[in-house]
């Protein structure tokens, strides 16, 4: 089973710049994390952008959508900042069909000892192999469908959100 | 969705004893790992034993089987040493029905910086939520059904094994 | 031999706030680091402030000087941000006599896997036990006297600075 | 100031072999640790042996003594297993003059998250720069002269030992 991973940045990949004392992006840690997880999967990793998700624009989302559409793999993991992960998931759900797309990220940079990144990557790669076509967010050990998830900014946790109006939906 | 976790020891939970220079078992690191992964799941963790899986006896397997049978949860993750994980998976497959049971472990102790444990736990918790009833091994980012998996002792990787069609199987 | 440690903040003690994505100060990591180093020294740790050293004011330096003067211990380690560590060292050298005072810090927060903090703390605690009365900066495995050190902002390294023989010194 | 580092193995450098589940020696972690400490010292690192100090023989000690005698540097750090560090220190004290030699090690392998190795290396490199000629053990944040130290096997701590008989000695 071929899996495509698109890297878009986010907390996952933030590094500490010891000269400025600021967090910044360098190369993605995905390859190192996959080695650490001893993952034996057919993965293709491609970095689309390295940005803080608070700065993700519609143009960026268009790039992500295009790459998902054009990918020959039908199973795709996207690493993404958590702040606007839900927005990107919804844009993908509205624009890409017939693929299983799982977005994941981290609350703490991978390079920080206390990161949830490796755990989340393990769960995202598992969900993408087992869930039917659709767009999902994989965080906190769970998966959420793109239209029924929000990030709780008080707790930092992702949680289910019941869609308020529109036609009913069963799952 | 309720998930039961049974801890049985294995490399996962080995610690370094600084007085003797040997690896040993103390308490399980599962609660700490679940906190680190910021998992927001309804988990019940129960330690059945803390042993090296090379020392797992048939009596130990019987204990594991009994606990899986009696668990009210239909989704169960078992942390287990990798050396005889396949044997325990097969014993479970022969004796427990109608539950999704996922065995996982680690090649390197969690407390060692380079452990695959957190990645594997993330993937096991994801697989147990999405796979149909059956017994599985979750290692190397993949899942294997209990009757079609072996540990390759040269590479340390788990791989698919085509069941031979004769009745006997030696390994 | 009694050693006093004054904590003033700095990169050493910065934490990652997973809700805001910013670095911030909480409690000092000094006690944890001393445990990790299995240090068996008579230490008294006291937190004077928890600030980024770019924000250290003259009033803050006055507090540090007062505490060094009043300490009953004649050997003192101060953890301090690296950006203005030299300025604080010079203020101490001009105002405290007959004590061995060693300032140290870190280029990367202790909680980041790649921190130099533990190494620097080990060296500062060794220097404070062996150097004669005076004020020193302990960074990069070396010690520098307060009047002959500067931080090279290009490399992030501390280096010796020959004092110019005129009265004025600009930096 | 030139400093020579001789690597002899010990817990410091033990790695976890994920195929056998045993601890073993591969390359020394010293270069990596020195990079992490951002040490800016003139160091020459040389690996003499990679052994568990419980297995150190008189012939091994002879090799260490010869290398210390022949080293052009007058300041030498030796990484060594803690179990027989004191014995090697005494053999050196009896055979090498006019050099400052500091032995250090670790209670927990560097690759284990909870290692004291980086702290000890920082302190050993500081002590070797500041102590007069002699042979010392640097552990637990302190230094001990070779003839007045023992490892307490109950606590794992090094402590001063008053020499019982023989002529009096002042320090």
XYZ file of C-alpha atoms in Angstrom:
684
model
C 0.000 0.000 0.000
C 1.512 3.283 -1.140
C 1.172 6.242 1.206
C 1.968 9.836 0.319
C 3.028 12.273 3.030
C 2.755 16.003 2.401
C 4.660 18.213 4.829
C 3.298 21.728 5.334
C 5.143 22.784 8.497
C 3.399 23.440 11.781
C 4.636 22.995 15.321
C 5.768 19.479 14.373
C 8.766 20.793 12.544
C 9.671 23.897 14.516
C 13.263 24.228 15.661
C 14.897 26.467 18.217
C 17.257 29.039 16.743
C 19.947 29.417 19.360
C 21.208 32.704 17.975
C 17.868 34.502 17.996
C 16.011 32.502 20.644
C 13.090 32.144 18.244
C 11.385 29.091 16.829
C 11.851 28.625 13.108
C 11.599 26.062 10.327
C 14.513 24.218 8.819
C 14.173 20.779 7.261
C 11.314 18.495 8.150
C 11.864 15.912 10.885
C 9.542 13.470 9.161
C 12.286 11.241 7.720
C 13.977 10.998 11.127
C 10.669 10.239 12.853
C 9.848 7.518 10.364
C 13.266 5.973 10.959
C 12.719 6.156 14.696
C 9.358 4.444 14.318
C 11.089 1.755 12.238
C 8.183 2.201 9.833
C 8.288 -0.315 7.039
C 5.811 1.308 4.702
C 6.001 2.448 1.109
C 6.086 6.171 1.805
C 6.696 9.105 -0.479
C 7.435 12.289 1.464
C 7.120 15.675 -0.181
C 7.455 19.078 1.488
C 4.912 21.528 0.076
C 5.658 24.429 2.416
C 7.133 25.072 5.852
C 4.813 27.525 7.548
C 3.053 28.265 10.777
C -0.561 27.295 10.179
C -1.744 30.668 11.496
C -0.232 32.027 8.287
C -1.781 29.504 5.921
C -3.545 31.391 3.124
C -6.212 30.277 0.680
C -3.474 30.095 -1.937
C -1.565 27.673 0.284
C -4.686 25.554 0.713
C -5.114 25.568 -3.064
C -1.592 24.136 -3.382
C -2.358 21.401 -0.852
C -5.629 20.547 -2.622
C -3.930 20.385 -6.010
C -1.227 18.072 -4.732
C -3.769 15.768 -3.114
C -5.820 15.676 -6.297
C -2.815 14.950 -8.458
C -1.155 12.398 -6.182
C -1.254 8.932 -7.682
C -1.541 7.505 -4.138
C -5.068 7.194 -2.780
C -3.867 7.383 0.837
C -2.351 10.652 2.008
C -1.076 11.969 5.343
C -0.608 15.726 5.727
C 1.426 17.221 8.578
C -0.052 20.601 9.399
C -0.094 23.181 12.169
C -2.959 22.586 14.563
C -4.320 26.146 14.595
C -5.935 25.950 11.171
C -5.839 22.208 10.583
C -9.612 22.042 10.639
C -9.944 24.761 7.988
C -7.564 22.923 5.655
C -9.359 19.631 6.321
C -12.673 21.237 5.317
C -11.198 22.756 2.172
C -9.863 19.321 1.226
C -13.174 17.609 1.990
C -14.947 20.039 -0.326
C -12.475 19.508 -3.151
C -10.957 16.026 -3.129
C -12.912 12.830 -3.616
C -12.112 9.139 -3.421
C -9.005 9.431 -1.316
C -8.275 8.805 2.337
C -6.598 11.944 3.617
C -5.460 12.224 7.248
C -4.167 15.496 8.687
C -2.032 15.409 11.784
C 0.320 17.677 13.674
C 1.740 18.268 17.117
C 1.115 20.510 20.082
C 4.836 20.589 20.912
C 7.771 20.596 18.454
C 9.225 17.158 17.787
C 12.623 18.368 18.917
C 11.234 19.199 22.343
C 11.471 16.160 24.578
C 7.799 16.276 25.468
C 6.377 16.230 21.950
C 3.272 14.339 20.947
C 4.532 14.277 17.361
C 5.780 10.707 17.175
C 2.601 9.385 18.752
C 0.453 11.379 16.334
C 2.471 10.276 13.315
C 2.075 6.640 14.363
C -1.675 7.060 14.691
C -2.060 9.036 11.441
C -0.184 6.389 9.454
C -2.398 3.702 10.988
C -5.643 5.583 10.334
C -4.730 6.298 6.731
C -4.341 2.566 6.093
C -7.651 1.588 7.608
C -10.210 4.372 7.122
C -12.432 4.604 4.035
C -12.142 7.482 1.569
C -12.696 10.811 3.288
C -10.818 13.622 4.988
C -9.874 13.194 8.660
C -8.027 14.906 11.464
C -5.934 12.529 13.619
C -5.062 14.098 16.958
C -5.201 13.031 20.621
C -5.210 9.369 19.618
C -8.531 9.741 17.784
C -9.765 10.507 14.308
C -12.416 13.031 13.387
C -14.167 13.589 10.070
C -13.383 16.979 8.574
C -16.913 18.296 9.000
C -17.236 17.330 12.657
C -14.151 18.555 14.409
C -12.850 21.667 16.084
C -9.793 22.550 18.105
C -10.662 23.610 21.609
C -8.327 26.530 22.139
C -8.671 26.420 25.923
C -7.575 22.797 26.311
C -5.541 22.392 23.132
C -7.565 19.237 22.446
C -9.451 18.379 19.288
C -13.052 17.429 19.846
C -16.129 16.447 17.965
C -18.357 19.230 16.813
C -21.911 18.521 15.833
C -22.673 20.387 12.601
C -25.488 22.782 13.382
C -27.571 23.162 10.276
C -27.817 21.677 6.841
C -29.063 18.210 6.006
C -28.595 15.417 8.507
C -25.643 13.147 8.234
C -25.121 9.754 9.716
C -21.800 8.111 10.554
C -15.339 3.885 22.406
C -13.819 2.075 25.372
C -10.344 0.617 24.920
C -8.660 -1.766 27.331
C -4.860 -1.879 27.516
C -3.160 -4.907 29.007
C 0.509 -4.435 29.914
C 2.659 -7.564 29.899
C 6.160 -6.049 29.938
C 8.583 -6.393 27.055
C 11.301 -4.024 25.890
C 8.740 -1.211 25.989
C 8.922 -0.990 29.721
C 12.507 -1.907 30.458
C 14.499 0.438 32.653
C 18.207 0.771 33.287
C 19.256 -0.145 36.812
C 22.137 2.182 37.540
C 23.409 0.106 40.434
C 23.671 -3.188 38.566
C 23.971 -1.950 34.994
C 21.197 -4.318 33.977
C 17.848 -3.714 32.363
C 14.871 -4.444 34.571
C 11.169 -3.798 34.969
C 9.664 -1.279 37.325
C 6.319 0.361 36.682
C 4.876 0.584 33.210
C 5.525 3.741 31.197
C 2.153 3.460 29.500
C 0.418 6.174 31.555
C 3.289 8.595 30.863
C 3.272 7.761 27.156
C -0.461 8.295 26.908
C -0.087 11.667 28.606
C 2.726 12.566 26.217
C 0.551 11.605 23.252
C -2.197 13.807 24.734
C -4.495 10.872 24.013
C -8.110 11.699 24.715
C -9.515 8.192 24.712
C -11.494 6.195 27.242
C -8.689 3.857 28.264
C -8.491 1.315 31.042
C -4.903 0.218 31.690
C -4.179 -2.981 33.600
C -0.779 -4.584 34.165
C -1.023 -8.372 33.912
C 2.701 -9.124 34.243
C 6.056 -7.444 33.701
C 8.221 -9.973 31.925
C 10.662 -10.372 29.095
C 8.695 -12.100 26.346
C 11.428 -14.725 25.957
C 10.220 -15.937 29.340
C 6.509 -15.935 28.546
C 5.085 -19.348 29.429
C 1.906 -21.067 28.339
C 0.505 -20.233 31.765
C 1.215 -16.532 31.117
C -0.547 -16.785 27.762
C -3.484 -18.404 29.495
C -3.705 -15.401 31.825
C -3.655 -13.012 28.871
C -6.316 -15.019 27.061
C -8.550 -15.101 30.128
C -8.301 -11.365 30.639
C -9.110 -10.688 26.995
C -12.084 -13.005 27.143
C -13.406 -11.462 30.327
C -12.815 -7.840 29.405
C -16.060 -5.972 28.901
C -14.318 -3.847 26.239
C -14.386 -5.267 22.721
C -11.235 -3.358 21.732
C -7.992 -4.339 23.429
C -4.339 -3.278 23.034
C -1.665 -5.531 24.548
C 1.902 -4.326 25.075
C 4.192 -7.325 24.746
C 7.827 -8.171 24.136
C 8.548 -8.610 20.434
C 10.383 -11.931 20.678
C 7.270 -14.028 21.260
C 4.583 -11.515 20.307
C 3.566 -13.665 17.360
C 3.107 -16.765 19.543
C 0.869 -14.862 21.938
C -1.078 -13.377 19.029
C -1.720 -16.886 17.664
C -2.791 -18.205 21.040
C -5.237 -15.311 21.320
C -6.541 -15.829 17.780
C -7.281 -19.454 18.604
C -9.094 -18.626 21.810
C -10.802 -15.226 21.687
C -13.604 -14.316 19.303
C -15.507 -11.156 18.460
C -12.930 -8.696 19.777
C -10.368 -6.493 18.092
C -7.064 -7.239 19.812
C -3.874 -5.420 18.784
C -0.486 -6.438 20.162
C 2.350 -3.956 20.040
C 5.742 -3.440 21.616
C 9.052 -1.764 21.019
C 12.478 -2.666 19.739
C 14.105 -0.160 22.113
C 13.008 0.709 25.678
C 10.793 3.784 25.894
C 13.239 5.402 28.281
C 15.980 5.216 25.657
C 15.882 8.308 23.499
C 15.685 6.326 20.288
C 12.643 4.233 21.133
C 9.946 3.338 18.640
C 7.541 2.821 21.538
C 5.554 6.052 21.291
C 5.131 5.646 17.534
C 3.969 2.051 17.975
C 1.540 2.954 20.742
C 0.036 5.666 18.534
C -0.425 3.221 15.693
C -1.780 0.410 17.906
C -4.402 2.698 19.438
C -5.432 3.807 15.953
C -5.616 0.285 14.546
C -7.674 -0.979 17.469
C -10.307 1.670 16.753
C -10.605 0.902 13.065
C -9.919 -2.789 12.413
C -12.692 -5.409 12.496
C -12.716 -8.160 15.119
C -9.566 -10.260 14.984
C -6.093 -10.473 16.480
C -3.348 -8.260 15.036
C 0.274 -7.337 15.515
C 0.994 -3.601 15.064
C 4.680 -2.964 14.460
C 6.747 -0.983 11.964
C 3.791 1.257 11.172
C 1.798 -1.688 9.828
C -0.686 -4.244 11.057
C -0.527 -7.971 10.473
C -3.140 -10.618 11.190
C -1.994 -13.105 13.802
C -1.799 -16.004 11.378
C 0.297 -14.184 8.802
C 3.162 -12.550 10.613
C 6.634 -13.369 11.822
C 9.461 -11.425 13.331
C 12.519 -11.440 11.131
C 15.286 -11.888 13.669
C 17.977 -10.625 11.295
C 16.347 -7.272 10.594
C 14.226 -6.907 13.720
C 11.296 -6.134 11.419
C 7.908 -7.826 11.425
C 6.840 -9.132 8.048
C 4.046 -10.981 6.398
C 4.289 -14.737 6.372
C 2.182 -16.776 3.993
C 0.680 -19.604 6.002
C 1.846 -22.964 4.661
C -1.087 -25.122 3.703
C 0.039 -28.170 5.698
C -1.252 -28.579 9.230
C 2.122 -28.305 10.972
C 4.006 -25.100 11.352
C 7.382 -24.964 13.053
C 9.245 -21.814 13.927
C 31.694 23.216 50.748
C 28.454 25.177 50.561
C 27.377 26.455 47.150
C 24.578 28.918 46.531
C 22.714 28.890 43.216
C 20.747 31.943 42.149
C 18.287 31.394 39.308
C 17.480 34.429 37.166
C 15.828 32.779 34.154
C 17.335 32.812 30.692
C 17.072 30.273 27.904
C 17.992 27.555 30.421
C 14.555 27.593 31.916
C 12.355 28.423 28.969
C 9.429 26.144 28.304
C 7.180 25.699 25.298
C 3.589 26.785 25.841
C 1.554 24.412 23.736
C -1.518 26.613 23.741
C 0.180 29.769 22.477
C 3.205 28.264 20.699
C 5.430 30.701 22.586
C 8.348 30.129 24.919
C 7.716 31.138 28.499
C 8.969 30.673 32.043
C 7.434 28.391 34.609
C 9.429 26.818 37.421
C 13.179 26.435 37.181
C 14.556 23.126 35.920
C 17.591 23.430 38.190
C 16.395 20.924 40.810
C 15.637 18.352 38.104
C 19.005 18.928 36.430
C 20.857 18.515 39.704
C 19.031 15.260 40.328
C 19.889 14.096 36.808
C 23.550 14.929 37.397
C 23.347 12.949 40.652
C 25.137 15.934 42.192
C 26.073 15.290 45.785
C 26.863 18.861 46.805
C 25.571 21.101 49.561
C 23.496 23.379 47.357
C 21.033 26.103 48.226
C 18.904 27.098 45.243
C 17.020 30.371 45.212
C 15.055 31.867 42.330
C 15.552 35.646 42.168
C 13.648 36.274 38.958
C 12.561 34.417 35.828
C 13.293 36.727 32.929
C 14.748 36.846 29.468
C 18.168 38.457 29.908
C 17.404 40.934 27.115
C 14.966 42.428 29.612
C 17.318 42.528 32.589
C 17.301 46.054 34.013
C 19.766 47.818 36.259
C 17.306 47.288 39.085
C 17.392 43.541 38.415
C 21.196 43.608 38.502
C 21.012 45.455 41.780
C 18.905 42.627 43.198
C 21.426 40.031 42.005
C 24.328 42.019 43.466
C 22.571 42.415 46.811
C 21.843 38.708 47.049
C 25.449 37.815 46.219
C 26.730 40.268 48.791
C 24.399 38.986 51.486
C 24.803 35.286 50.792
C 26.633 33.517 53.582
C 28.140 31.146 50.986
C 31.375 32.334 49.390
C 30.789 30.242 46.262
C 27.875 31.192 44.046
C 26.555 29.975 40.683
C 24.106 32.197 38.805
C 22.000 30.893 35.930
C 21.399 33.764 33.540
C 20.375 34.421 29.961
C 23.376 34.579 27.657
C 22.475 37.836 25.909
C 23.428 40.089 28.815
C 25.374 37.637 30.956
C 28.556 39.624 30.412
C 26.940 42.873 31.573
C 25.717 41.230 34.785
C 29.128 39.637 35.336
C 30.775 43.060 35.061
C 28.286 44.649 37.432
C 29.001 41.882 39.929
C 32.771 42.207 39.508
C 32.517 45.911 40.278
C 30.415 45.367 43.380
C 31.140 42.035 45.076
C 34.488 41.087 46.597
C 35.926 37.935 48.131
C 33.523 35.499 46.562
C 33.799 33.084 43.678
C 30.831 33.812 41.430
C 30.247 31.795 38.243
C 27.547 32.770 35.750
C 26.288 30.171 33.327
C 23.353 29.646 31.023
C 22.340 27.781 27.912
C 21.988 28.444 24.209
C 19.033 26.049 23.969
C 16.299 25.469 26.580
C 16.961 22.505 28.855
C 13.658 20.960 27.823
C 14.796 20.862 24.209
C 16.627 17.623 23.547
C 19.680 19.395 22.178
C 20.382 21.665 25.134
C 23.852 22.498 26.387
C 22.349 23.292 29.781
C 23.319 20.144 31.669
C 26.886 20.308 30.365
C 27.168 23.967 31.354
C 25.729 23.361 34.815
C 28.258 20.567 35.376
C 31.110 22.825 34.362
C 29.871 25.837 36.366
C 29.549 23.760 39.548
C 33.092 22.457 39.004
C 34.571 25.887 38.305
C 32.917 27.427 41.353
C 34.618 24.851 43.573
C 38.094 25.369 42.152
C 38.526 28.972 41.019
C 39.786 31.714 43.355
C 37.571 34.633 44.365
C 36.389 36.579 41.326
C 33.516 36.766 38.881
C 33.489 34.358 35.928
C 31.405 33.330 32.971
C 31.340 29.549 32.373
C 30.205 28.722 28.848
C 31.418 26.476 26.010
C 33.357 24.306 28.464
C 35.582 27.234 29.463
C 35.687 29.966 32.063
C 36.301 33.639 31.420
C 36.932 36.431 33.899
C 34.202 39.051 33.883
C 36.394 41.759 32.419
C 37.697 39.691 29.533
C 34.746 38.069 27.880
C 32.156 38.831 25.268
C 29.452 36.874 23.516
C 30.060 36.618 19.809
C 26.581 37.138 18.419
C 27.444 35.620 15.043
C 28.660 32.288 16.402
C 26.798 32.225 19.712
C 30.127 31.406 21.382
C 31.690 33.226 24.291
C 35.247 34.340 23.670
C 38.055 36.178 25.342
C 38.152 39.899 24.859
C 41.345 41.776 25.539
C 40.428 44.852 27.549
C 41.415 48.024 25.743
C 43.785 50.092 27.821
C 41.804 53.315 27.588
C 39.171 54.040 30.216
C 36.178 53.795 27.911
C 34.867 50.534 26.537
C 31.992 50.388 24.119
C 30.162 47.216 23.235
C 45.091 24.945 26.819
C 45.285 21.520 25.182
C 43.206 18.751 26.718
C 43.497 15.084 25.847
C 40.486 12.791 26.255
C 41.014 9.048 26.465
C 37.912 6.929 25.989
C 37.921 3.507 27.653
C 34.234 2.601 27.478
C 32.045 2.246 30.550
C 28.348 2.874 30.972
C 28.850 6.271 29.314
C 29.098 4.727 25.904
C 26.801 1.752 26.162
C 24.178 1.355 23.494
C 21.066 -0.774 23.310
C 21.211 -3.537 20.713
C 17.678 -3.829 19.490
C 18.212 -7.260 17.975
C 19.601 -8.934 21.086
C 18.144 -6.687 23.787
C 21.587 -6.373 25.315
C 23.757 -3.350 26.008
C 26.883 -3.154 23.896
C 29.586 -0.777 22.728
C 29.723 0.837 19.331
C 31.412 4.170 18.728
C 31.976 6.622 21.537
C 29.398 9.354 22.076
C 32.065 11.780 23.218
C 32.229 13.787 19.979
C 28.448 14.172 19.968
C 28.408 15.187 23.632
C 31.117 17.779 23.085
C 29.134 19.215 20.193
C 26.028 19.297 22.345
C 27.946 21.119 25.073
C 29.117 23.582 22.429
C 32.558 23.111 23.991
C 35.125 25.418 22.489
C 38.252 23.723 23.787
C 41.319 22.325 22.110
C 40.492 18.669 22.571
C 42.129 15.560 21.219
C 39.937 12.493 21.623
C 41.403 9.015 21.407
C 39.615 5.726 22.068
C 41.907 3.282 23.875
C 39.358 0.544 24.452
C 35.607 0.064 24.702
C 35.005 -2.169 27.675
C 32.860 -2.625 30.728
C 35.063 -1.557 33.627
C 34.253 -4.779 35.488
C 36.394 -6.425 32.823
C 39.320 -4.003 32.988
C 42.524 -5.993 33.447
C 45.938 -4.936 34.689
C 47.082 -5.043 31.075
C 44.322 -2.566 30.177
C 45.437 -0.291 33.017
C 49.001 -0.524 31.727
C 47.783 0.713 28.334
C 45.974 3.641 29.964
C 49.049 4.518 32.051
C 51.338 4.386 29.022
C 49.083 6.656 27.016
C 48.857 9.171 29.836
C 52.633 9.147 30.276
C 53.261 9.590 26.579
C 50.607 12.212 25.934
C 52.108 15.584 25.139
C 49.136 17.255 26.857
C 49.497 17.789 30.602
C 45.727 17.799 31.126
C 43.865 14.560 30.504
C 40.261 13.423 30.929
C 39.548 9.688 30.929
C 36.039 8.305 30.462
C 35.818 5.054 32.369
C 33.259 2.658 33.820
C 32.401 3.533 37.400
C 32.814 0.057 38.860
C 36.619 0.065 38.795
C 37.260 3.770 38.186
C 38.897 4.084 41.589
C 41.308 1.210 40.894
C 42.411 2.776 37.611
C 42.755 6.179 39.291
C 45.055 4.651 41.903
C 47.151 2.853 39.301
C 47.532 6.158 37.459
C 48.404 8.053 40.647
C 51.163 5.561 41.354
C 52.616 5.796 37.875
C 52.060 9.204 36.288
C 53.492 12.461 37.611
C 53.126 16.111 36.723
C 49.859 15.833 34.899
C 46.291 16.672 35.838
C 44.262 13.556 35.112
C 40.504 13.472 35.705
C 38.509 10.261 35.410
C 34.791 10.474 34.862
C 31.955 8.247 33.735
C 28.229 7.831 34.032
C 25.760 5.823 36.048
C 23.352 5.655 33.107
C 24.246 5.354 29.389
C 24.340 8.683 27.573
C 21.764 7.413 25.100
C 19.291 6.874 27.914
C 17.314 10.022 28.490
C 18.154 10.139 32.179
C 21.932 9.998 31.895
C 24.300 11.952 34.110
C 26.948 11.700 31.393
C 26.702 15.212 29.957
C 26.758 16.778 33.409
C 29.783 14.701 34.394
C 31.640 15.513 31.185
C 31.052 19.223 31.761
C 32.408 18.983 35.287
C 35.402 16.809 34.327
C 36.444 19.238 31.591
C 36.191 22.099 34.072
C 38.118 20.313 36.817
C 40.909 19.309 34.436
C 41.456 22.966 33.553
C 41.634 24.193 37.136
C 43.069 21.486 39.385
C 46.812 21.142 40.020
C 48.756 18.084 38.868
C 47.323 14.908 40.342
C 44.835 12.152 39.604
C 41.169 12.789 40.352
C 37.758 11.195 40.051
C 35.020 13.635 38.967
C 31.572 12.263 39.773
C 28.404 13.579 41.462
C 29.454 17.169 40.779
C 32.557 16.799 42.955
C 36.186 15.837 42.576
C 38.079 13.363 44.718
C 41.802 12.654 44.828
C 42.642 9.124 43.700
C 43.742 7.989 47.130
C 40.677 9.228 48.958
C 37.679 7.998 47.078
C 35.476 4.980 46.854
C 32.272 4.097 45.082
C 29.487 3.309 47.495
C 27.839 0.350 45.828
C 24.616 0.731 47.796
C 23.937 4.310 46.762
C 25.908 4.425 43.504
C 27.547 7.607 44.794
C 31.243 8.329 45.030
C 32.383 9.468 48.438
C 35.490 10.438 50.288
C 37.365 7.661 51.955
C 39.870 8.450 54.647
C 42.981 6.379 54.030
C 43.339 4.152 57.076
C 47.012 3.581 57.661
C 50.327 4.775 56.267
C 51.849 8.226 56.689
C 49.641 11.249 57.123
C 48.663 13.302 54.152
C 47.357 16.832 53.983
C 45.130 18.296 51.268
